[in-house]
Coordinates of C-alpha atoms in Angstrom, one line a residue:
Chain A
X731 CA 23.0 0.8 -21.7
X732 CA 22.6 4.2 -19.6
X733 CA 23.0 4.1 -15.9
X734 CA 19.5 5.2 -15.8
X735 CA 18.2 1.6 -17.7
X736 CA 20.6 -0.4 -15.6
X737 CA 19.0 1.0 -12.4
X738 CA 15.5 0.3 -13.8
X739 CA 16.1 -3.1 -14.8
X740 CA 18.1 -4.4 -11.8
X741 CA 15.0 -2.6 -9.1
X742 CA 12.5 -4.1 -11.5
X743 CA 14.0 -8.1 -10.5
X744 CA 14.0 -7.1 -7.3
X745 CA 10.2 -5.7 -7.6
X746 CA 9.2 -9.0 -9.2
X747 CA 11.1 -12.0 -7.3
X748 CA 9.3 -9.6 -4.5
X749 CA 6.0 -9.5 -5.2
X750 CA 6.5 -12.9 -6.4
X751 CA 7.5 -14.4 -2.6
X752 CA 4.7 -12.2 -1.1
X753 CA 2.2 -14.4 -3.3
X754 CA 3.8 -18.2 -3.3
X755 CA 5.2 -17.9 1.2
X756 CA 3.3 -20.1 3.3
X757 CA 4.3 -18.0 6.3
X758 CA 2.3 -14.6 6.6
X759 CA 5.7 -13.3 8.5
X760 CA 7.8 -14.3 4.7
X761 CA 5.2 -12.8 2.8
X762 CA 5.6 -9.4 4.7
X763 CA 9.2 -9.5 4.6
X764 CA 9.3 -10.2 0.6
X765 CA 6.5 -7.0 1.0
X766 CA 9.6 -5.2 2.2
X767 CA 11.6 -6.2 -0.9
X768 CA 9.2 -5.2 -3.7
X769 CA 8.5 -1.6 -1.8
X770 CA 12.7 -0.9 -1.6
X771 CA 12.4 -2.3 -4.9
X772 CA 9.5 0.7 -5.5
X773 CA 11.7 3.4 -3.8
X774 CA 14.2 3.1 -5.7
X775 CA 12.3 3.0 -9.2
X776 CA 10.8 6.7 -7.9
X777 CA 14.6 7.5 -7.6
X778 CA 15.5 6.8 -10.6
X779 CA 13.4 9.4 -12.2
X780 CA 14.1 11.6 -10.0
X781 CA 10.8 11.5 -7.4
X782 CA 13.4 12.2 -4.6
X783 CA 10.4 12.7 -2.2
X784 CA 8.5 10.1 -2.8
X785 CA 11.2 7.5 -2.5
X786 CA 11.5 8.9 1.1
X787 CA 7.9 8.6 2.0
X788 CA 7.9 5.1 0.4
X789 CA 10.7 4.0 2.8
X790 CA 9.1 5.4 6.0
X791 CA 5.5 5.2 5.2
X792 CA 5.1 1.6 3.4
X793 CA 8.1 0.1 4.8
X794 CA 8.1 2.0 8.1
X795 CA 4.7 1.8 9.3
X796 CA 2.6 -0.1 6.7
X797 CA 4.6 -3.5 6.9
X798 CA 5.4 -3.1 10.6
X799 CA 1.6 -2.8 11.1
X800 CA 1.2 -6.4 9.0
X801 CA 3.6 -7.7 11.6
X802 CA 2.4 -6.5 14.4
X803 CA -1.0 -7.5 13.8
X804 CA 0.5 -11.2 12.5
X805 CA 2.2 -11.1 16.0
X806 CA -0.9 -10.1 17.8
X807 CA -3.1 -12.9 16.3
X808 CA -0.3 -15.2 16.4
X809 CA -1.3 -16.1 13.0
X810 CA 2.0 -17.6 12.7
X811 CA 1.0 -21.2 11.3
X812 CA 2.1 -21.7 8.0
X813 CA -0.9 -22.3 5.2
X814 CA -0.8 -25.4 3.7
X815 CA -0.7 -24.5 -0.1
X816 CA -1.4 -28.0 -1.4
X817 CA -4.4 -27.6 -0.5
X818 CA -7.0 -26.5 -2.8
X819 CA -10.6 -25.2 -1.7
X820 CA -12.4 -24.5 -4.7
X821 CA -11.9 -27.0 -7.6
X822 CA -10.2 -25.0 -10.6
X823 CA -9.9 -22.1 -8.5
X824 CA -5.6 -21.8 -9.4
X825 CA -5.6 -22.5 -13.1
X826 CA -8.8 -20.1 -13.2
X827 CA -7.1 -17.7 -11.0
X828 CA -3.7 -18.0 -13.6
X829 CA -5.7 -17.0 -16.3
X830 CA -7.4 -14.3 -15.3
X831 CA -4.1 -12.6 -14.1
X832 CA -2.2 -13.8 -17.1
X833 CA -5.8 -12.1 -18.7
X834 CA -4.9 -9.0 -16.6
X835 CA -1.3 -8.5 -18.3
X836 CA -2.3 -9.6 -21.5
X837 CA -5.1 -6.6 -21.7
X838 CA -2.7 -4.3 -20.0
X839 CA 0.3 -5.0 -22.6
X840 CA -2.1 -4.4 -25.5
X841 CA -3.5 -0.9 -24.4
X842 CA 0.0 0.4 -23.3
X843 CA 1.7 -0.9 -26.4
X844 CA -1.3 0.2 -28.4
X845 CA -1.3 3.6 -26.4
X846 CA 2.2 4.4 -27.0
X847 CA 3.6 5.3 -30.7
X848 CA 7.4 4.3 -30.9
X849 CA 7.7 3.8 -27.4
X850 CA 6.8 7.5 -26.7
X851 CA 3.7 8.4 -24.9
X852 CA 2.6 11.9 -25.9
X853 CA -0.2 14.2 -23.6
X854 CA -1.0 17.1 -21.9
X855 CA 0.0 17.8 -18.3
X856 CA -3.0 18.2 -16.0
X857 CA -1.5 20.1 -13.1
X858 CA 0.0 23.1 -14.1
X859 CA 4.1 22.6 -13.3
X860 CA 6.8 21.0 -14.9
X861 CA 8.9 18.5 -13.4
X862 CA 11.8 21.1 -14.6
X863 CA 10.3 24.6 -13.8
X864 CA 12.5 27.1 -12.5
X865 CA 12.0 29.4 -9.9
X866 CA 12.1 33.4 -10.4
X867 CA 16.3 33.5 -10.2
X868 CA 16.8 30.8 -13.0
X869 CA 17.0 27.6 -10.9
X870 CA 15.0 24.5 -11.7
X871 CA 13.0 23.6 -8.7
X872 CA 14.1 20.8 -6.4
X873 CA 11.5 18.0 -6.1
X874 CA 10.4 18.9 -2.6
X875 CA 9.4 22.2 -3.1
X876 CA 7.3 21.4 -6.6
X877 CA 5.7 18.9 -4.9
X878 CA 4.7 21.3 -1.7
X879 CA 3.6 24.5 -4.4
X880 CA 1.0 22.1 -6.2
X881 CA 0.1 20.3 -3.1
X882 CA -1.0 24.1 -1.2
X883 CA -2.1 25.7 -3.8
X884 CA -4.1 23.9 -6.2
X885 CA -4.4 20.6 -4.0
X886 CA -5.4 22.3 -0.9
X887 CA -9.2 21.5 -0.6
X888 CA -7.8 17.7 -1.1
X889 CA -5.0 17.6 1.2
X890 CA -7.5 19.1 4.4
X891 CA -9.8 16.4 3.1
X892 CA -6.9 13.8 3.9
X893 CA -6.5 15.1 7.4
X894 CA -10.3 14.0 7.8
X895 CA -10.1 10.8 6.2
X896 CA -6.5 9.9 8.2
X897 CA -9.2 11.3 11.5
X898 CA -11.9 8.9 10.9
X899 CA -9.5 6.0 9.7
X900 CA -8.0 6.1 13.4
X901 CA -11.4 6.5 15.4
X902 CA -12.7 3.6 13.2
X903 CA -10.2 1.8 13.8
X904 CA -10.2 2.2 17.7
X905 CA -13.8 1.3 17.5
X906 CA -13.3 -1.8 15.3
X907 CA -10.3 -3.3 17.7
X908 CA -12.0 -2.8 20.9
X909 CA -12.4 -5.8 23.3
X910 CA -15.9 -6.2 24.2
X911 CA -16.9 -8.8 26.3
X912 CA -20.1 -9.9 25.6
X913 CA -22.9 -7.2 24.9
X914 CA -21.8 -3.8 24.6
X915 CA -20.8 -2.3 27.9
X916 CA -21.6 1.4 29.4
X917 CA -19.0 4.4 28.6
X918 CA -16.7 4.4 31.3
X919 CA -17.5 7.6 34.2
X920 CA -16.3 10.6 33.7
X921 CA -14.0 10.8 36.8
X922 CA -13.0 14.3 38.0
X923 CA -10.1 15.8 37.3
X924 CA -7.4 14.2 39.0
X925 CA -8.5 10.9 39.8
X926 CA -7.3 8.2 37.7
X927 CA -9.2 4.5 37.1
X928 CA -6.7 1.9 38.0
X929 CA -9.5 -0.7 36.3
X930 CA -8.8 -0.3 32.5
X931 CA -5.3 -0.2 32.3
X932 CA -4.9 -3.8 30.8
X933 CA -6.7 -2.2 28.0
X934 CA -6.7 -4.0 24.4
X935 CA -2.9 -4.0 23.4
X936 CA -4.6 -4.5 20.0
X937 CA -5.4 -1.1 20.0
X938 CA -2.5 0.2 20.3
X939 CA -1.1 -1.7 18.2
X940 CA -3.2 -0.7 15.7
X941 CA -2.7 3.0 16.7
X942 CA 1.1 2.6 15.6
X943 CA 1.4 2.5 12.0
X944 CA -1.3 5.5 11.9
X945 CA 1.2 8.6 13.0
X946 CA 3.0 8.8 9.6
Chain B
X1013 CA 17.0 4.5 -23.3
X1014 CA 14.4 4.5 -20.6
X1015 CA 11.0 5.3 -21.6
X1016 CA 8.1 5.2 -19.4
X1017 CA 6.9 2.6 -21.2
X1018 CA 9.6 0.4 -19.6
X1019 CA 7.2 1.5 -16.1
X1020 CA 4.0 0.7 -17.3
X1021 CA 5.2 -2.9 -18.3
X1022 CA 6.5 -3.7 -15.0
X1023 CA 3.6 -2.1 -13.1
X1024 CA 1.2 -4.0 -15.5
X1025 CA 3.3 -7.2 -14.5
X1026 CA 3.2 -6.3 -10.4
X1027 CA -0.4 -5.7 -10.8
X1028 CA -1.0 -8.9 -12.5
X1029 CA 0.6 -10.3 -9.6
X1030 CA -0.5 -9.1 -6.9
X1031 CA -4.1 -9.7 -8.4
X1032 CA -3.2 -13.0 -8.7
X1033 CA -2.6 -13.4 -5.4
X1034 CA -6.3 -11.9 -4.3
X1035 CA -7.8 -14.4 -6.1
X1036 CA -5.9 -17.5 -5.2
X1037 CA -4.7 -16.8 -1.0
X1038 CA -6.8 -17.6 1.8
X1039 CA -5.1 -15.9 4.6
X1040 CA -6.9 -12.0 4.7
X1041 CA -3.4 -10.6 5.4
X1042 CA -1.7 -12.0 2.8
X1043 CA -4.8 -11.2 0.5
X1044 CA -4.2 -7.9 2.0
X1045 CA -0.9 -7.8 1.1
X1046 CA -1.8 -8.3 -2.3
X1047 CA -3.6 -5.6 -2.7
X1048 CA -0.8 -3.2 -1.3
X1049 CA 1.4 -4.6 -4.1
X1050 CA -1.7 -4.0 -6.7
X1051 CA -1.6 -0.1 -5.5
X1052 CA 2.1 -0.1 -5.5
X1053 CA 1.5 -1.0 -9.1
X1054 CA -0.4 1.9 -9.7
X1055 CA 1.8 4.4 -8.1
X1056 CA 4.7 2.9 -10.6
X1057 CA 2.4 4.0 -12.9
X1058 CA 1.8 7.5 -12.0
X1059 CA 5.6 8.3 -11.2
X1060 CA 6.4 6.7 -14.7
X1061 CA 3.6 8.9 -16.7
X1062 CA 4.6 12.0 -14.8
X1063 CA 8.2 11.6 -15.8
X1064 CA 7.8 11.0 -19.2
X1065 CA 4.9 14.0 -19.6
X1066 CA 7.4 16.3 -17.5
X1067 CA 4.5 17.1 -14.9
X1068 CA 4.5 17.0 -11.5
X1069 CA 0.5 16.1 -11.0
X1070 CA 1.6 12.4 -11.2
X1071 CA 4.1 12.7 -8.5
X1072 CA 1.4 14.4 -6.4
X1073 CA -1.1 11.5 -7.0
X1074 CA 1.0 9.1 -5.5
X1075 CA 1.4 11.3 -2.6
X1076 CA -2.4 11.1 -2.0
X1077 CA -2.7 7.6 -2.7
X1078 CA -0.2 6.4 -0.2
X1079 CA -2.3 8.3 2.3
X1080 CA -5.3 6.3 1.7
X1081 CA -3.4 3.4 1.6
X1082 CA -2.5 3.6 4.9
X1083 CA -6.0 4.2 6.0
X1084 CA -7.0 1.1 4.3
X1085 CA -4.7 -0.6 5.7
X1086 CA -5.2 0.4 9.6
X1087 CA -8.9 0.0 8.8
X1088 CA -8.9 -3.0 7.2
X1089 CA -5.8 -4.8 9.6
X1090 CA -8.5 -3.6 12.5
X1091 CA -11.6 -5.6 10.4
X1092 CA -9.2 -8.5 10.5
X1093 CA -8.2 -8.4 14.5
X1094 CA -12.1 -8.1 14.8
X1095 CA -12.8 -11.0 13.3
X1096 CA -9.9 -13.3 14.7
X1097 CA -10.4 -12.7 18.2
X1098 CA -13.5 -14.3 17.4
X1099 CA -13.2 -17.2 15.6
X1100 CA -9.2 -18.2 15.4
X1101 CA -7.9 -19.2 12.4
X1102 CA -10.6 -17.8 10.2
X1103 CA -9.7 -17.8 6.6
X1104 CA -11.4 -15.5 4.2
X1105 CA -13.7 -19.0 3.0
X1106 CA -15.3 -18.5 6.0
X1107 CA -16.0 -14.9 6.4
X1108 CA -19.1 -15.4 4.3
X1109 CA -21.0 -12.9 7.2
X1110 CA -21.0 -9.5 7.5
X1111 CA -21.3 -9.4 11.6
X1112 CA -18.7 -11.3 13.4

């Protein structure tokens, strides 16, 4: 068994005993934490075929910020009270909901396995660059730069459009977290330059919470 | 040997999962949750394809869809502050509105 397989099989336990604690914890605050699990699980699958990047960004982006935002907003709400799972609010909803995942995989397994000829999936490349093109003096490419020579050159257009999108997720979600008390209130004066409200400074912590996970 | 095959069974098995879990939790971040381990399924998927098609355009899809996936997340973790601070406790059985 190659190092390679080993790696894959012992990350893909983790990924599943994960993902399985995220769906049967009571407590929100396990749930994230078995999050954590399943994404260090992810990381490391990417290294494993060599997406060195990637594994990075998994690590700071969905562990970093994305699960530290779950908690914070857990925190915030003080949604700490543990969900009574014996409970069951629709009649058949579990069973129902157990075959139409089980469904899920089933369809899944029969298109991949139905897809793939001898365990070999066979295709064309869309973007234009090899995992193991070289650069002019011979050398294959490290990760990194491959990744940064499709991404601003033929992904450009797509990666300014994610500045945009990562712009309007923040203002939205400043506009959704605001504490307004009652009816909506008047913008705040414009005061003149140096002069400073002491009135708002109790401002929604929400929002800055909120605010956090967004700078990755 | 490891084939990407070997990633598209254990993304199909995560996504399973994780859908799962949409369908059965009540609490919206755990539901939430659930859905991040539904697109972590998908990225296993892309990073598995591009390895075993030697192309980099799979590697650079994941890229972009952890970026939306954080803006989902910031969006949709603001919907659910929204919606707490007014009624406490809210599970997503009673979020049957769309205003608050």
């Amino acid at each position: 068994m190659g190092l390679q397989l080993f790696s894959f099989l012992i990350a893909g336990v983790i990924i599943v005993a994960g993902a399985l604690g995220v769906v049967l914890s009571k407590h929100p605050v396990h749930a994230a934490l078995f999050l954590i699990q399943t994404l260090f699980g992810v990381a490391v699958e990417f290294l494993v075929v060599e997406a060195h990047f990637l594994a990075a960004i998994q690590v700071i982006v969905y562990a970093g910020a994305i699960v530290i935002l779950f908690l914070f907003v857990i925190m915030l709400l003080g949604v700490d009270n543990a969900e009574d799972l014996s409970i069951e609010p629709i009649i058949g909803q579990r069973p129902l909901a157990a075959l139409s995942g089980a469904a899920i995989f089933g369809l899944l397994m029969t298109v991949i396995f139905s897809a793939s000829s001898g365990g070999r999936i066979t295709g064309e490349g869309s973007v234009s660059l090899a995992l193991d093109a070289t650069d002019p003096t011979g050398e294959v490419l490290p990760n990194v730069e491959q990744l940064a020579q499709v991404i601003f050159t033929d992904m450009v257009f797509a990666f300014e459009v994610t500045a945009i999108l990562l712009t309007v997720a923040v203002v939205g979600a400043v506009v959704m977290a605001r504490r307004i008390p009652g009816a909506l209130q008047p913008l705040p004066e414009v005061l003149p330059i140096g002069e400073f409200s002491t009135e708002d400074q109790g401002e929604s912590t929400a929002v800055a919470a909120t605010e956090e996970g967004e700078e990755h | 040997m490891l084939t990407p095959t070997y990633y598209l069974v254990l993304s199909a098995l995560v996504f399973s999962i994780g859908a799962f879990g949409v369908l059965v939790r009540r609490n919206p971040l755990i539901m939430f949750m659930c859905v991040e381990l539904m697109l972590n399924a998908v990225n296993l998927t892309f990073i598995g394809l591009a390895w075993g098609l030697n192309d980099i355009g799979g590697q650079v899809s994941v890229f972009f869809v952890m970026v939306v996936a954080a803006a989902e997340v910031v969006v949709g973790l603001a919907i659910v502050v929204a919606i707490m601070r007014r009624r406490d406790g809210a599970t997503a059985d009673d979020l049957s509105v769309l205003r608050g």
